[in-house]
Amino acid sequence: MDRRHDIDALRVIAFALLILYHVGMVYVVDWGFHIKSPTLLAWVEWPMVLVNRWRMSLLFLLSGIALGLVLIRKSPARLIGNRSWRLLLPLAFGIALIVPVQAWCEARMLGTYDADFARFLLRYLQLRPWPAGTFTGAEYGFTWNHLWYLPYLWLYTLLALLAVPVFRAIGGARAAGWLTTRGRWLLWTVPPLWYLFALWVLDPRFPSTHALFGDWFNHARYFVVFAFGLLVARSDPFWSALLHQRVRLLWLAVGSGALYLGLRAMGAWLPDAAYLELMPLDAWRGVVRVIQTVYWWTALLALLAWSARLLNRPSTWLRYASEAMYPWYILHQSLIVLAAYWLIPLHLGALWEPLLVLTLTVAGCLLIHELLIRRIGWLRPLFGLPMRARVQSTARPDEAEPVALRVP
């Protein structure tokens, strides 16, 4: 249980999907983003909707599992220091020097700022509020854009680790053991019921902001999967049951996802259809929420089950990708926005423009990581990596840090 290569592999896949998703944000219709191409692609919305319903929940779920795997070997106090260093330092660096690229491109495209990037950065680093509307988050004086995942993950990790001594003192290990065995039905049902409650009660009242404070719907759906992952990380009975149900979970995820997408398409394309008269509008919304909840939960569990079945094996590409993942995550959206900013005026069309945005983003992440971040010791911690690369080939299996435990 110490070396869960499937968790690492699934996290790499999740971050790869994140890059594709953010490229799609440049071209999807009616979804706000920091830069928009006039070449909008209506079809992009449909695969993005399916992925969007679980993509960030999956990352928090995997982070909870990773923390649960390492918790038995390191004290909570040590983990608080380690995770704070590896999450907050890259966050501060990203806010100061990576994310401003996006803000500058956005301001230039909106016509709210016309000077070069150097002057923009000097003004930005003063951390004084800008006129509202200059760029996303201008009224706060700075923005973290896509890096919002880091403060959320740090907060959840801190809360979990502070709770560990109390949990152990009151005999929580026995309760956790019961939950993952005889009480497993609660594990299967409580998270989706909580998510349905959040959809019904919190989502209408607290729209997603990614501002950490007051973002209650996002906290409700992300913390529950983080805590779930922490709880089941080292439970052999849970993983055995999950593998046993993998085919059923896959069919449930595919079926509920297709039904959810079908209802969404009918609402978009047939807004005045006769079938809507069968129930009040609020009842239709309730049906959609229930189906969305089933899809969200079964998709997460199916991904865990099938990755455990197919991906839990070491490989050279996985070791490399696991290290590259964090720097790529920090870099990718700024490179997407910058590439789109350069390419949009060229009017390359609906095929070549998005392909080139994706190509330049991947090439930029690869070159910056390979030629600079990996090789310059003082740069590595700024992107969440240890100062020196680990030589895993010389470490015995019981000495090497588990691949699944690398942040984020």
mmCIF file of N, CA, C and O in Angstrom, residues 283-316:
data_model
loop_
_atom_site.group_PDB
_atom_site.id
_atom_site.type_symbol
_atom_site.label_atom_id
_atom_site.label_comp_id
_atom_site.label_asym_id
_atom_site.label_seq_id
_atom_site.Cartn_x
_atom_site.Cartn_y
_atom_site.Cartn_z
ATOM 1 N N ALA A 283 -39.018 20.728 -10.563
ATOM 2 C CA ALA A 283 -38.913 19.273 -10.520
ATOM 3 C C ALA A 283 -37.901 18.776 -11.555
ATOM 4 O O ALA A 283 -37.120 17.852 -11.277
ATOM 5 N N TRP A 284 -37.916 19.385 -12.739
ATOM 6 C CA TRP A 284 -36.915 19.011 -13.743
ATOM 7 C C TRP A 284 -35.509 19.308 -13.232
ATOM 8 O O TRP A 284 -34.576 18.532 -13.427
ATOM 9 N N ARG A 285 -35.351 20.451 -12.599
ATOM 10 C CA ARG A 285 -34.031 20.802 -12.056
ATOM 11 C C ARG A 285 -33.607 19.797 -10.990
ATOM 12 O O ARG A 285 -32.437 19.426 -10.897
ATOM 13 N N GLY A 286 -34.556 19.339 -10.183
ATOM 14 C CA GLY A 286 -34.238 18.330 -9.183
ATOM 15 C C GLY A 286 -33.790 17.025 -9.816
ATOM 16 O O GLY A 286 -32.836 16.392 -9.342
ATOM 17 N N VAL A 287 -34.461 16.614 -10.888
ATOM 18 C CA VAL A 287 -34.065 15.392 -11.593
ATOM 19 C C VAL A 287 -32.648 15.519 -12.127
ATOM 20 O O VAL A 287 -31.824 14.595 -11.997
ATOM 21 N N VAL A 288 -32.356 16.657 -12.718
ATOM 22 C CA VAL A 288 -31.013 16.874 -13.275
ATOM 23 C C VAL A 288 -29.966 16.837 -12.167
ATOM 24 O O VAL A 288 -28.880 16.263 -12.334
ATOM 25 N N ARG A 289 -30.276 17.419 -11.013
ATOM 26 C CA ARG A 289 -29.317 17.411 -9.896
ATOM 27 C C ARG A 289 -29.056 15.989 -9.405
ATOM 28 O O ARG A 289 -27.913 15.633 -9.085
ATOM 29 N N VAL A 290 -30.097 15.196 -9.319
ATOM 30 C CA VAL A 290 -29.922 13.813 -8.872
ATOM 31 C C VAL A 290 -29.052 13.045 -9.863
ATOM 32 O O VAL A 290 -28.118 12.327 -9.465
ATOM 33 N N ILE A 291 -29.321 13.195 -11.151
ATOM 34 C CA ILE A 291 -28.534 12.490 -12.165
ATOM 35 C C ILE A 291 -27.091 12.988 -12.157
ATOM 36 O O ILE A 291 -26.139 12.203 -12.264
ATOM 37 N N GLN A 292 -26.912 14.302 -12.002
ATOM 38 C CA GLN A 292 -25.557 14.853 -11.922
ATOM 39 C C GLN A 292 -24.801 14.279 -10.737
ATOM 40 O O GLN A 292 -23.605 13.971 -10.833
ATOM 41 N N THR A 293 -25.475 14.124 -9.620
ATOM 42 C CA THR A 293 -24.843 13.564 -8.418
ATOM 43 C C THR A 293 -24.415 12.121 -8.660
ATOM 44 O O THR A 293 -23.293 11.726 -8.288
ATOM 45 N N VAL A 294 -25.291 11.325 -9.246
ATOM 46 C CA VAL A 294 -24.941 9.927 -9.544
ATOM 47 C C VAL A 294 -23.742 9.879 -10.486
ATOM 48 O O VAL A 294 -22.806 9.082 -10.283
ATOM 49 N N TYR A 295 -23.750 10.725 -11.492
ATOM 50 C CA TYR A 295 -22.630 10.748 -12.445
ATOM 51 C C TYR A 295 -21.335 11.155 -11.757
ATOM 52 O O TYR A 295 -20.283 10.517 -11.943
ATOM 53 N N TRP A 296 -21.398 12.213 -10.960
ATOM 54 C CA TRP A 296 -20.210 12.712 -10.248
ATOM 55 C C TRP A 296 -19.583 11.610 -9.403
ATOM 56 O O TRP A 296 -18.375 11.355 -9.485
ATOM 57 N N TRP A 297 -20.394 10.924 -8.617
ATOM 58 C CA TRP A 297 -19.861 9.955 -7.668
ATOM 59 C C TRP A 297 -19.408 8.670 -8.352
ATOM 60 O O TRP A 297 -18.332 8.153 -8.061
ATOM 61 N N THR A 298 -20.215 8.140 -9.263
ATOM 62 C CA THR A 298 -19.825 6.896 -9.934
ATOM 63 C C THR A 298 -18.624 7.108 -10.853
ATOM 64 O O THR A 298 -17.797 6.207 -10.998
ATOM 65 N N ALA A 299 -18.507 8.294 -11.459
ATOM 66 C CA ALA A 299 -17.328 8.568 -12.286
ATOM 67 C C ALA A 299 -16.060 8.576 -11.441
ATOM 68 O O ALA A 299 -15.032 7.995 -11.838
ATOM 69 N N LEU A 300 -16.107 9.205 -10.269
ATOM 70 C CA LEU A 300 -14.940 9.237 -9.383
ATOM 71 C C LEU A 300 -14.549 7.827 -8.942
ATOM 72 O O LEU A 300 -13.367 7.445 -8.996
ATOM 73 N N LEU A 301 -15.530 7.046 -8.506
ATOM 74 C CA LEU A 301 -15.229 5.700 -8.041
ATOM 75 C C LEU A 301 -14.763 4.804 -9.184
ATOM 76 O O LEU A 301 -13.857 3.977 -9.004
ATOM 77 N N ALA A 302 -15.366 4.942 -10.351
ATOM 78 C CA ALA A 302 -14.942 4.138 -11.500
ATOM 79 C C ALA A 302 -13.507 4.464 -11.904
ATOM 80 O O ALA A 302 -12.722 3.564 -12.239
ATOM 81 N N LEU A 303 -13.154 5.732 -11.868
ATOM 82 C CA LEU A 303 -11.781 6.117 -12.196
ATOM 83 C C LEU A 303 -10.793 5.518 -11.203
ATOM 84 O O LEU A 303 -9.719 5.021 -11.588
ATOM 85 N N LEU A 304 -11.134 5.558 -9.915
ATOM 86 C CA LEU A 304 -10.274 4.941 -8.908
ATOM 87 C C LEU A 304 -10.150 3.437 -9.146
ATOM 88 O O LEU A 304 -9.049 2.872 -9.090
ATOM 89 N N ALA A 305 -11.279 2.788 -9.395
ATOM 90 C CA ALA A 305 -11.285 1.335 -9.537
ATOM 91 C C ALA A 305 -10.487 0.878 -10.748
ATOM 92 O O ALA A 305 -9.658 -0.042 -10.656
ATOM 93 N N TRP A 306 -10.709 1.495 -11.880
ATOM 94 C CA TRP A 306 -10.038 1.040 -13.106
ATOM 95 C C TRP A 306 -8.567 1.430 -13.135
ATOM 96 O O TRP A 306 -7.745 0.713 -13.712
ATOM 97 N N SER A 307 -8.213 2.553 -12.505
ATOM 98 C CA SER A 307 -6.784 2.887 -12.432
ATOM 99 C C SER A 307 -6.065 1.909 -11.515
ATOM 100 O O SER A 307 -4.933 1.501 -11.791
ATOM 101 N N ALA A 308 -6.722 1.511 -10.406
ATOM 102 C CA ALA A 308 -6.123 0.504 -9.515
ATOM 103 C C ALA A 308 -5.956 -0.819 -10.243
ATOM 104 O O ALA A 308 -4.991 -1.552 -10.007
ATOM 105 N N ARG A 309 -6.887 -1.132 -11.131
ATOM 106 C CA ARG A 309 -6.829 -2.397 -11.869
ATOM 107 C C ARG A 309 -5.786 -2.378 -12.978
ATOM 108 O O ARG A 309 -5.100 -3.378 -13.220
ATOM 109 N N LEU A 310 -5.602 -1.227 -13.647
ATOM 110 C CA LEU A 310 -4.792 -1.195 -14.861
ATOM 111 C C LEU A 310 -3.469 -0.443 -14.728
ATOM 112 O O LEU A 310 -2.546 -0.697 -15.506
ATOM 113 N N LEU A 311 -3.363 0.475 -13.769
ATOM 114 C CA LEU A 311 -2.233 1.409 -13.773
ATOM 115 C C LEU A 311 -1.289 1.263 -12.591
ATOM 116 O O LEU A 311 -0.322 2.026 -12.491
ATOM 117 N N ASN A 312 -1.531 0.334 -11.690
ATOM 118 C CA ASN A 312 -0.706 0.233 -10.492
ATOM 119 C C ASN A 312 0.575 -0.553 -10.759
ATOM 120 O O ASN A 312 0.783 -1.652 -10.237
ATOM 121 N N ARG A 313 1.423 0.028 -11.574
ATOM 122 C CA ARG A 313 2.719 -0.588 -11.880
ATOM 123 C C ARG A 313 3.728 0.522 -12.162
ATOM 124 O O ARG A 313 3.384 1.567 -12.724
ATOM 125 N N PRO A 314 4.990 0.333 -11.793
ATOM 126 C CA PRO A 314 5.998 1.374 -12.019
ATOM 127 C C PRO A 314 6.388 1.463 -13.491
ATOM 128 O O PRO A 314 6.273 0.498 -14.237
ATOM 129 N N SER A 315 6.849 2.628 -13.883
ATOM 130 C CA SER A 315 7.349 2.823 -15.242
ATOM 131 C C SER A 315 8.222 4.061 -15.273
ATOM 132 O O SER A 315 8.090 4.955 -14.440
ATOM 133 N N THR A 316 9.086 4.138 -16.268
ATOM 134 C CA THR A 316 9.980 5.285 -16.401
ATOM 135 C C THR A 316 9.193 6.557 -16.688
ATOM 136 O O THR A 316 9.460 7.618 -16.118
#
